[in-house]
Amino acid sequence: MKRVRIAVVAIAVIVLTFVLSGCIGGDKTAQDPQEHEGCYFTLELREPGLDNEREDWDAYPHSTLDGAIIMSWEIPMYGNTVYESVVKFFEDRADSVTFRKTQHKFQMFHEYINEDGDVWNLETVYVAADGEYAMTANYQEILGDDGIAGTDDDLKVLTLVYKGWLY
């Protein structure tokens, strides 16, 4: 009986450790990320739009996507996710986009630093993939439902609306 209790407690501790560390239900990143040659998506950093809107599921409104473009990049598709592609693109550049990892699981956009050293806080950007609300960067996939690079359902434009969440 004592061995059973110890085994149950040990299993519970292992499961709890995995849950708290975010190991169960992992993100969409590739085990061995590779470039999808000739495939790109556009990453846009925009000013807040002219209006705001609210999704049915959300308590807070967000900016529309029609604000002026601050910066725009053609990002080569790399791995499976926006996160992998953006990290790879900015790794040897004078400007940078960084991410903040939260809850041991989600890669959230953190900041953009341009070549002049100006810093843009991206903590409250509204993120849209092809005009629709997007997941965090390591969950937002670049390949469409078919999982094949270079097809019509791949990501075309990822928009970051600066100060886009209005709360």
PDB file of N, CA, C and O in Angstrom, residues 15 46 97:
ATOM      1  N   VAL A  15       3.655  14.644 -13.723  1.00  0.00           N
ATOM      2  CA  VAL A  15       2.628  15.260 -14.569  1.00  0.00           C
ATOM      3  C   VAL A  15       2.525  16.749 -14.273  1.00  0.00           C
ATOM      4  O   VAL A  15       2.465  17.576 -15.188  1.00  0.00           O
ATOM      5  N   ARG A  46       2.495  48.726 -38.127  1.00  0.00           N
ATOM      6  CA  ARG A  46       1.625  49.844 -38.500  1.00  0.00           C
ATOM      7  C   ARG A  46       1.244  50.688 -37.291  1.00  0.00           C
ATOM      8  O   ARG A  46       1.181  50.194 -36.175  1.00  0.00           O
ATOM      9  N   VAL A  97      13.832  42.627 -34.004  1.00  0.00           N
ATOM     10  CA  VAL A  97      12.544  42.368 -33.374  1.00  0.00           C
ATOM     11  C   VAL A  97      12.811  41.275 -32.345  1.00  0.00           C
ATOM     12  O   VAL A  97      13.417  40.247 -32.665  1.00  0.00           O
TER      13      VAL A  97
END
